[in-house]
Structure formats: structure tokens, C-alpha cells
Amino acid sequence: MRLAPIEVTLLEAAPAGEPEPIAAIAARTDAPAVTLRGAAHRLADEGLCTVTTETTTTLALTDEGRRYLDEGLPEHRLATAAAALSAPSVPEAAAAAELADAELQIALANAARKQLASIDGGVVTADDPDPDADPEVAALAAVADGDADAVDAAVRDRLLERSLVTADEATELHVALTDAGVTALMEGVEATDAVGQLTPELLQSGRWADVAFAPYNVTADPPARPTGRQHVLRATAERVKDVLIGMGFAEMTGPHADADFWINDCLFMPQDHPARTHWDRFALDLPPAETVPAALLERVAAAHTGGVGTDGEGYHTPFDPDVTRAMALRGHTTSLSMRYLSGAAVGPIEPPARYFSVEKVYRNDTLDATHLLEFFQIEGWVLADALSVRDLMGTFERFYAAFGITDVRFKPHYNPYTEPSFELFGRHPVTDELIEIGNSGLFRPEVLEPLGVEGDVMAWGLALERLAMLTSGTEDIRDLHGTLADLAVLRSAEVPY
Amino acid sequence: MPVIDVDLDELRGLVGTDADDATLIADLFELGLEHEGRTDAGTEQFEFGPDRLDRLSVEGVARSLRQHYDIAPGLSVPHAASPEYALVAEDVPADRPHISGLIVRGLALTDAVLTSVIQLQEKLHATMGRRRAKGAIGIHDLTMLKPITDRIPDRKALIYRGVDPAETTFVPLGADRAMTPAEVCAELPTGRRYGDLVDVDAAVPGIVDDLGLFSFPPVINGSRTELATDTHAVLVELTGTDQWTIDRMATILGYALVARGGDLEAVEVVTPEATLRRPTLDVETKRVAHADIERTLGVELSPETVRALCGRAGLDATVDDGTYAVSVPPYRVDVLHPVDVIDDIGRAYGFTALEPRVPDVATIGGRHPRSRLRRALRERLVGMGVEDMLTFHLSSPAVTQTQMRLDAADAEVLGAQQPVRITSPYSEEYPIVRQWLLPSLVQVLANNTHRRYPQVLGEVGHVLWADDGAPDGVAEADHIAVVVAAPTASFEDAKAVCASLTAGFDVALATPAVTHPSFIEGRAAALEVEGTTVGVLGELHPQIITDAGIEVPVAAFECAVSAFETDDSG
């Protein structure tokens, strides 16, 4: 039988009985373990040896575990101290045991769990404490001695939960010859002068015609190759942009830090609206904005206090120019829409026009699995001489269809700046639940008239992360956006197209 | 969004229909009330928008459905009997000057009605009342009051005034002894919650009758006038900072109590300036053009249909030459402009009955040039094996300065600009907006030391900083940054990425040596385009690396995206 030299080395060194770890064979043969592993797989494919994977777990004490081994577990210290006093209070027992803060909490929790002590009406009663009888203490000592096998699995898990030990797993291949392998050895194996890498020298010299090429295990996994890739949420944003551009929308851009004039007042949001307090809004430590256009401000203030049109009414809230100049991080990108519609961004815009943005907004909300302090808002609007709610429904239905969300419902809704307004609902692609997927409406005259817009404007928006979580099935928004991301998650995310 | 609990059987009874649960829920969805689910008590929860506060109770929802189902379409305004009582405002607290009220007699207050009324009161407080600051409601058993008869001729007077918070006493609701308002604010839970709406050092709002204080708005009522199931006549008093707001809250409550069989009786509100009659039951008129209705809804409608739809929305409409005069009932707080009437008509018609269409206007779409540049830069980075990152804009000086070995003395280097600060940050971790990108990338490296190397991370992202010379005091820019973290990472790795970028975008970059605290001395270069510094490049200082728990060297660069703009990038 002819085999590659490394395969011959392994065949000759591997045991015929009990499988041996590759590391041991490598030590005996001076061959690198990584090449022996490859050889082992190839020999196994030929049926000449068996290859099994063994996982060994080594336990080690953490600093906290070592400390408890030396000083005693906190719950034992507490119980022992309490037993020595007569009916102590919790603070008294804690002081006697020299326990405080986090360690005291640990002591109390575990003392209760192990029934070492009971607390009734603030008095600690410890029965006869016997630390040596606690299997956790023995386990800590065993780990310290390097005798992890002696530790019972349930006790080990307890110690892992308490962060008193860490477990390191190592996997290794174990190899043993099969009967066919032994037979092949006895019949004689020959190392061929088989070539591995085809080199430029072999090609240029012509020697390639005289050598045999060692067969490779072509089914084996290749080494992982580091790769660059676009961030999965960016890819979703680019897809959204492509869809909107394909529907005739042009992109807007504008400041992240802006005057409340553009963020809220142009939008006919009453100045005492709950969303304008610090509970929702990131006010900035900056002097009042100086670039608010004076004439437009006057018209917006007039709309707030007196409404627009002959039958219009304003809000029953005074309009404060200091509030309007206050600088904040925008809570929605409708500030951009106002800048564009007012003519301040790219000059006057005549109907028809379609504009969009997919940009960052900031809300003083909360940071958890479904909320961030900053996220991307998709915003789109259409200006035309005449628009109806049917146009709104049709346009935005088309958008969702591109993402596989059909059967979109429009529920009448309320926004201070649009009327009529609709919340959009669609079917979750996985759970089939009806969920909210956007907000929309026709801008009110109180918004459009001060801006000098002639025509109707319909607008719509939703959070990009919401769309991304729906279409990708991700459950934790922090995986999709932000500094807390896990590279492993980003690296394995499916490419959205 | 507020939610209300509705017992569908009770709703059916009040409406006068035998529609099943599914039909009711679907019809309420059409009106704009979203079904949230069933509570443990067996009632249904509905979420609704804050424009229709008249629907904050089952009575209000029933009224809407009675209109919608054509059982009782059109405008209805209850009759209010002439006033017997007067609410006299004198020496009122300056921070809570307004009062309103009404009386309802002939009530049968079952547990269900009491629950519903209290829920309505709470929801009004939470919405229009801005958590009682703008308006607060007190409801009292009228028969427990002893009005003052010698104050206003022919009227039974109750006085609203500022009272002494330390001297006046009353037995508050739920307490068993007399207390002063100051004690209430210090000791009772309701007092602690709403105490900062009043001035316990000077005078607090109080309503008194001949027996003394019976209401301490917005905090708590006295127990003397507590409602019970045998109460048949109530006084509703409202105080607040805006007259219009409390008047509307009063009207909504009045309608709800009338729906439960009560008879409305007006009260006089007597102030030094005027004597007003409350509740306000004025009907407003909005003029709506037929053409506007058809344009907004996108359907053709006959005038008869429009008038019928107005009726189903609880409005009355007469038409004259293409314009409707629409009468709006006084419980509506949301009708500011004729478009609000058009929305009502649409809801009555049923928006789901409308066929979606796409507007027949053509526009050309496209990305903004700066957006195209950012995407091109990212594509180039990805092509070089860089993993594209998307990190938070919000950060802290600990991350953007201290972590990077910068302090106040380093005024001139990249990263040392004054940050934009948030006035009331969410937490200590996010009080500023980042001025540069590298600190965020270092954080990602620090969070991923257990992940496979090499980690070649990059970001094209937004930064902000405070700048007196910039419009509105803020400068904003896009930056590009790359970190190369690997066992053999070196200066050349960062420079190679940078060089490939500048070659691809035809930018002439100079890299003179520079000192920057974040980089190893002698291994840092400024990035310069036409003599202007646009960035920095180098090997990250080992102190930064080890403090972050990273165990491999890191090479990095950061640069303004504007350096890659060409004049003809169109």
C-alpha cells in the first residue's frame, strides 16, 4: 500500500487497542499535531483507523473561589457567627462575621438556600453549622488540588453559577488502528514521494510531469478566512434606500443637533406636549440657535396660537420663542422634512416631489433588548398638487411588499402634525401576528401653510431596526446596532438582499 | 399610549346592540381603537389616540358606536338645568388660578358606573390634565356639602381660594384623622406624588363650604364627600392652569354622567373679572368644502352621503353651494381645523373600504452625494477585508478622552475637541456625543477579546463637537476610521489600508510625523491633504490596549470623509 509519508508515520505510531490522543502520538513521533490530525482523517476515510473526539473539561478556581476556600464560604461564616451570638439581628451577625455589601447578600442568599440559618423578624437563628459537611467546600478543595474528576456534576454546576470556578473545555482527537489498519501494516506500507504544493519551480522546470500528487481530503473544512463585510443593519438600510429610490424618492440630509423649531414647532407639536420633556428628548448644553429664520418663526408661532384658515384654532398653550430656539438631538427626521419643505435645505421645492431619509434619531427612552437611545428612522414624503389617503395607502403598501410584508392594514390614528393619520399594521413574516409597522398621514394645513407649501404632502415613517428585526428574526436590538455588538453575531448574520 | 378597560357586555347594553365581540372589536379598529387583549378580569383592553378624550370611558365609546351604527346619529347636547350653585374664586393661588365645574343629579352609581367614572377621571388627569398639573378633577357627593348661602344672592356658594397649608384641617380621603394640607403632602402617598404641584410654604388651593375645607386640589378630596353606591347627586369641580382645558375635561365628564342616566345642572363660576356659566356646552361650526372632502378621501360622494357620514361621526351638517357647515359637539377637543372633520367623515366611511392607488406623478430618485461617498468608502474598506461597524453616537468623556489618554491639555489633537453635552443624560455612560470614531472601535475590540483574530474593524460614521464658530454652535462631520487588531498588527497595516483608500479616491495624502497621546511616540503620523490636517494614523499606545483588556497590538487611523470629496463628485 502506498501512502503519504505523514500517513505512514501515523499508521506506524498509532495504537491498535485503546485510542490515544493525537498530542501523545505527536510527542512520540516529532510530527506536528496539526498534520497528524489531517492524516488521521484521511486514514479514517480509508477505513484504516478510527477517529473520535474527546472533550476534557478542566476546572480552575476563580479569585473569589480561592478566597472562599481560604476564608470559608460567606454563608458558613455568617451561620457560625450567628450561632456564637444569642439571637443576633442581621447587622449584628454580619458585623461579627465581617460581612458587608455584596458578600453579605451572597451569604444571606446561600444560607437560606442551604438552610444553614433562618431569619424571622430580623433575628438570625443558626442551627449547628458544620462547614465541612458542605459538598461545595470539598469541591473547592478538590478543584484546588487539580482533582476535578472527583467533583459531582451538580455541585460543579452550582460552583460555576456562583462564579467560584471556571470550566475550560478542550477537545482532542483520539486515534486507534482498525483491523484493516493492522492488516495493512503487516502487509507493508510504502511512503510515496508524493508532492503536496504545486510550486512555480515544478511548473517552470517541467518536473511536474515526473511526480505524483498526494491526494487531499477535499471534503475537510478549510481554514476560516477572515473576511470584510458590510454591517448587517447598514445592508438593510441600503436595501431600503434602493427600494425608495426605485419608487422615485430623493435622499435628504441635515443636522443631528438642531433647534426645536425644526424638530417640533414647525411640526405643529404643542410646546407642552409630553414628548417634548426631558423624559423623551435629549436637550443639549448649547446656546440658543441663531439660525432660525425670523419670518418663518413668526408664521409658525401664529399657527400655534391662532391656527390657520378662517375656521382654524390654535393650541391653548402660550408659544415661547426660547423653547423654539433650544438645541436638542433630533427625536425624528421630520426635522429634515421641515427644512426641505421650507426651502431652507435645497431651495424651494415644487410639486411633484418625493424625498426620503434613513438617518439616526435620538430618544431618551431606555436601553434594553428592544429599545436603544439612538436608532435609524426611515422617513418618506410626497408632495403633489392633490393627494388623497388612497395615494398614501398605495405608495407605502408598495414599499412593504418589497420586504415580503403583504396584507397591510391602515388603522386611523392621531398625530399632532397629520390629519388623517394612520398606523400601519402588517403580518409578522414568522409568527403571522398583526404588528405595527409604521406611522403615516397627510400633513396638517397648520404645518404646510407657514412653510409656504402649495399642494398636499403625505408622509410616513418607521424604525429601520424594527424592519430589520422583522425580516431577520433577530430578537435583541443591541446585536443589530451599537458598540455592544458581538463580532460573532455580526460575522454570522445572513446577508440581506 | 393610554389604554382603557371595557366590558363588552356593558358596552353592548349602553349602545343597544347585540353585535358579537369580533364585530365590536373590528368596528372599534375602524374608528381608531386598537384592541390590546383581554385582562384577567375578563374585560377587553383598547389602546387609543389622545385626540378623542371623550372616548376615555365606556360611556364615550358607547356614544361613538351609537352614532356610528346610526342608532343615535348626529349632534347631541344635553340640557343643563339653571344653576343653583356658584363656585366663587377669590384669592386663588397664582399658580393654579382657574376653576370650573358642574352638577349631576338623579344618578344611580353602581359599582360598574363608579369604576368607569374613576377610570375616566384618571385618564383625563393623565392626558389633558398633564398628570394633574394642567387640570385636576374632584368629584364629590353633593348631599354632604353645606354651601354658604349668604355670599351670593340666590346661590349656594362654594369658595375656591388659597388656604393656609399649616392651619387648615380636614379629613382626607382614606385617612382616619384630621390633617393639614402640609401634613398630607408630607405623609400620604398621593400627597407626596402631587405635592410639588402646590406651594406648601405659602398658600395651597382649597375649596371650602360652610363646614370648612372639603377639597385640596390637585392632591386629594376630603373623605366627607366620598362617593358611594348610594350617592345620587355629585358636584364635579376642576382646577388648573388653563381654563379651556379644564372646561373641556368638565364637558367630557358631564356627557359621561348623563349617559348613565344623570341630569345635568349648570354652576356659576364667579371670578372678580366675570361670572361664567359652566359646563361649556357651546357648539362650534367648521366650514368644509365638498371638493376638499373628495380630494382627501379620493372618492366621489353625494351631499346626502356626506351628511349621513357626519351624522355617524356625531356631527350635524348642512350644505350650501358646495360647502358644509358642520356643527361640532362640545366634548370634542381635537377639532382645530376643517381637516379634522374630513378625518371624521373618512372614519365613518371606513378607510379600509378605500382602494389604495399610487399617485400619478413621476419623480426621479437618488442618493445624496455625501451618502454615495460614504457608501463608496465602505465598499472599498470591505473589499480590503475590513468588517464594517455601526457603533453608538452617544458616549462619555471616559471613553472618548480618558480611555484614549487625552486630557484637557491636549487641545489641538484629533479627539480633543469640546464635546456636545446632553443636559439630562440617560446615564453616566452616555452624557455626550462622540467627537471621533476610534474610541468606539476600541470599545468593540475590548468587548470582543474572546472572538477570533484578526479583527480588522472600520466605520464610516458621524461625529459632532461644540464649535463657537459653527452655525448654532455645533460642528458635524463624517469620519472614517479603521483599527487593525492582530498578533502581528503594525503601523504598516493601518497605513496600507489608508494608502489604498487614497489611491482609489485619487487623493494626495501627506503623512508627516506627529505626536498624539493615543499613539506610540515615534509611530504616529498626521494625515494631511493640501496642507490641512484631516486625520491621524499610528500604533495605538499599549496603555490603551492593556487597559481595555486587549492582548494584541492595534494599528489604527481616522480621517475626515471630506478629505475624499472631489469637486466633481456628482
PDB file of N, CA and C in Angstrom, chain B residues 77-113:
ATOM      1  N   VAL B  77     -76.558  67.479  22.424  1.00  0.00           N
ATOM      2  CA  VAL B  77     -76.068  68.286  23.538  1.00  0.00           C
ATOM      3  C   VAL B  77     -77.082  68.143  24.661  1.00  0.00           C
ATOM      4  N   PRO B  78     -76.650  67.723  25.842  1.00  0.00           N
ATOM      5  CA  PRO B  78     -77.624  67.532  26.915  1.00  0.00           C
ATOM      6  C   PRO B  78     -78.143  68.878  27.412  1.00  0.00           C
ATOM      7  N   HIS B  79     -79.308  68.835  27.935  1.00  0.00           N
ATOM      8  CA  HIS B  79     -79.871  70.029  28.553  1.00  0.00           C
ATOM      9  C   HIS B  79     -79.229  70.202  29.921  1.00  0.00           C
ATOM     10  N   ALA B  80     -78.916  71.444  30.272  1.00  0.00           N
ATOM     11  CA  ALA B  80     -78.383  71.721  31.602  1.00  0.00           C
ATOM     12  C   ALA B  80     -79.356  72.623  32.335  1.00  0.00           C
ATOM     13  N   ALA B  81     -79.802  72.168  33.504  1.00  0.00           N
ATOM     14  CA  ALA B  81     -80.732  72.981  34.298  1.00  0.00           C
ATOM     15  C   ALA B  81     -80.035  74.241  34.802  1.00  0.00           C
ATOM     16  N   SER B  82     -80.821  75.236  35.120  1.00  0.00           N
ATOM     17  CA  SER B  82     -80.249  76.513  35.575  1.00  0.00           C
ATOM     18  C   SER B  82     -79.450  76.312  36.851  1.00  0.00           C
ATOM     19  N   PRO B  83     -78.455  77.150  37.040  1.00  0.00           N
ATOM     20  CA  PRO B  83     -77.563  76.909  38.180  1.00  0.00           C
ATOM     21  C   PRO B  83     -78.199  77.296  39.513  1.00  0.00           C
ATOM     22  N   GLU B  84     -77.930  76.429  40.508  1.00  0.00           N
ATOM     23  CA  GLU B  84     -78.269  76.737  41.895  1.00  0.00           C
ATOM     24  C   GLU B  84     -77.004  77.090  42.662  1.00  0.00           C
ATOM     25  N   TYR B  85     -75.919  76.428  42.257  1.00  0.00           N
ATOM     26  CA  TYR B  85     -74.656  76.556  42.975  1.00  0.00           C
ATOM     27  C   TYR B  85     -73.739  77.543  42.268  1.00  0.00           C
ATOM     28  N   ALA B  86     -72.862  78.142  43.065  1.00  0.00           N
ATOM     29  CA  ALA B  86     -71.833  79.012  42.496  1.00  0.00           C
ATOM     30  C   ALA B  86     -70.479  78.593  43.056  1.00  0.00           C
ATOM     31  N   LEU B  87     -69.477  78.505  42.171  1.00  0.00           N
ATOM     32  CA  LEU B  87     -68.088  78.294  42.601  1.00  0.00           C
ATOM     33  C   LEU B  87     -67.440  79.670  42.564  1.00  0.00           C
ATOM     34  N   VAL B  88     -67.105  80.176  43.742  1.00  0.00           N
ATOM     35  CA  VAL B  88     -66.576  81.541  43.833  1.00  0.00           C
ATOM     36  C   VAL B  88     -65.069  81.478  43.967  1.00  0.00           C
ATOM     37  N   ALA B  89     -64.365  82.103  43.043  1.00  0.00           N
ATOM     38  CA  ALA B  89     -62.903  82.114  43.075  1.00  0.00           C
ATOM     39  C   ALA B  89     -62.436  83.417  43.687  1.00  0.00           C
ATOM     40  N   GLU B  90     -61.770  83.343  44.835  1.00  0.00           N
ATOM     41  CA  GLU B  90     -61.241  84.557  45.447  1.00  0.00           C
ATOM     42  C   GLU B  90     -59.883  84.252  46.062  1.00  0.00           C
ATOM     43  N   ASP B  91     -58.926  85.192  45.886  1.00  0.00           N
ATOM     44  CA  ASP B  91     -57.567  85.000  46.400  1.00  0.00           C
ATOM     45  C   ASP B  91     -57.029  83.639  45.997  1.00  0.00           C
ATOM     46  N   VAL B  92     -57.223  83.323  44.739  1.00  0.00           N
ATOM     47  CA  VAL B  92     -56.807  81.992  44.282  1.00  0.00           C
ATOM     48  C   VAL B  92     -55.278  81.924  44.189  1.00  0.00           C
ATOM     49  N   PRO B  93     -54.681  80.736  44.355  1.00  0.00           N
ATOM     50  CA  PRO B  93     -53.215  80.613  44.206  1.00  0.00           C
ATOM     51  C   PRO B  93     -52.825  81.009  42.787  1.00  0.00           C
ATOM     52  N   ALA B  94     -51.750  81.801  42.697  1.00  0.00           N
ATOM     53  CA  ALA B  94     -51.343  82.319  41.389  1.00  0.00           C
ATOM     54  C   ALA B  94     -50.943  81.212  40.430  1.00  0.00           C
ATOM     55  N   ASP B  95     -50.459  80.083  40.981  1.00  0.00           N
ATOM     56  CA  ASP B  95     -50.024  79.021  40.077  1.00  0.00           C
ATOM     57  C   ASP B  95     -51.157  78.079  39.696  1.00  0.00           C
ATOM     58  N   ARG B  96     -52.345  78.315  40.177  1.00  0.00           N
ATOM     59  CA  ARG B  96     -53.472  77.454  39.805  1.00  0.00           C
ATOM     60  C   ARG B  96     -54.745  78.301  39.821  1.00  0.00           C
ATOM     61  N   PRO B  97     -54.879  79.240  38.930  1.00  0.00           N
ATOM     62  CA  PRO B  97     -55.916  80.263  39.069  1.00  0.00           C
ATOM     63  C   PRO B  97     -57.319  79.874  38.607  1.00  0.00           C
ATOM     64  N   HIS B  98     -57.453  78.793  37.804  1.00  0.00           N
ATOM     65  CA  HIS B  98     -58.741  78.581  37.150  1.00  0.00           C
ATOM     66  C   HIS B  98     -59.563  77.489  37.799  1.00  0.00           C
ATOM     67  N   ILE B  99     -60.899  77.679  37.747  1.00  0.00           N
ATOM     68  CA  ILE B  99     -61.817  76.681  38.293  1.00  0.00           C
ATOM     69  C   ILE B  99     -63.005  76.518  37.354  1.00  0.00           C
ATOM     70  N   SER B 100     -63.541  75.319  37.314  1.00  0.00           N
ATOM     71  CA  SER B 100     -64.738  75.029  36.527  1.00  0.00           C
ATOM     72  C   SER B 100     -65.519  73.959  37.266  1.00  0.00           C
ATOM     73  N   GLY B 101     -66.711  73.660  36.771  1.00  0.00           N
ATOM     74  CA  GLY B 101     -67.447  72.608  37.469  1.00  0.00           C
ATOM     75  C   GLY B 101     -68.808  72.345  36.875  1.00  0.00           C
ATOM     76  N   LEU B 102     -69.486  71.346  37.426  1.00  0.00           N
ATOM     77  CA  LEU B 102     -70.854  71.033  37.023  1.00  0.00           C
ATOM     78  C   LEU B 102     -71.471  70.161  38.103  1.00  0.00           C
ATOM     79  N   ILE B 103     -72.787  70.011  38.010  1.00  0.00           N
ATOM     80  CA  ILE B 103     -73.507  69.159  38.961  1.00  0.00           C
ATOM     81  C   ILE B 103     -74.341  68.159  38.174  1.00  0.00           C
ATOM     82  N   VAL B 104     -74.413  66.940  38.671  1.00  0.00           N
ATOM     83  CA  VAL B 104     -75.283  65.930  38.048  1.00  0.00           C
ATOM     84  C   VAL B 104     -76.154  65.334  39.130  1.00  0.00           C
ATOM     85  N   ARG B 105     -77.454  65.283  38.872  1.00  0.00           N
ATOM     86  CA  ARG B 105     -78.398  64.702  39.823  1.00  0.00           C
ATOM     87  C   ARG B 105     -79.077  63.490  39.209  1.00  0.00           C
ATOM     88  N   GLY B 106     -79.734  62.718  40.071  1.00  0.00           N
ATOM     89  CA  GLY B 106     -80.524  61.594  39.572  1.00  0.00           C
ATOM     90  C   GLY B 106     -79.669  60.433  39.109  1.00  0.00           C
ATOM     91  N   LEU B 107     -78.482  60.280  39.698  1.00  0.00           N
ATOM     92  CA  LEU B 107     -77.599  59.186  39.295  1.00  0.00           C
ATOM     93  C   LEU B 107     -77.887  57.918  40.072  1.00  0.00           C
ATOM     94  N   ALA B 108     -77.625  56.778  39.453  1.00  0.00           N
ATOM     95  CA  ALA B 108     -77.614  55.506  40.163  1.00  0.00           C
ATOM     96  C   ALA B 108     -76.189  54.972  40.028  1.00  0.00           C
ATOM     97  N   LEU B 109     -75.403  55.184  41.087  1.00  0.00           N
ATOM     98  CA  LEU B 109     -73.972  54.854  40.997  1.00  0.00           C
ATOM     99  C   LEU B 109     -73.702  53.402  41.368  1.00  0.00           C
ATOM    100  N   THR B 110     -73.853  52.502  40.415  1.00  0.00           N
ATOM    101  CA  THR B 110     -73.476  51.112  40.689  1.00  0.00           C
ATOM    102  C   THR B 110     -71.961  51.013  40.747  1.00  0.00           C
ATOM    103  N   ASP B 111     -71.471  49.835  41.188  1.00  0.00           N
ATOM    104  CA  ASP B 111     -70.008  49.626  41.202  1.00  0.00           C
ATOM    105  C   ASP B 111     -69.429  49.848  39.821  1.00  0.00           C
ATOM    106  N   ALA B 112     -70.106  49.332  38.799  1.00  0.00           N
ATOM    107  CA  ALA B 112     -69.592  49.467  37.421  1.00  0.00           C
ATOM    108  C   ALA B 112     -69.489  50.933  37.034  1.00  0.00           C
ATOM    109  N   VAL B 113     -70.519  51.711  37.360  1.00  0.00           N
ATOM    110  CA  VAL B 113     -70.502  53.130  36.988  1.00  0.00           C
ATOM    111  C   VAL B 113     -69.406  53.860  37.752  1.00  0.00           C
TER     112      VAL B 113
END
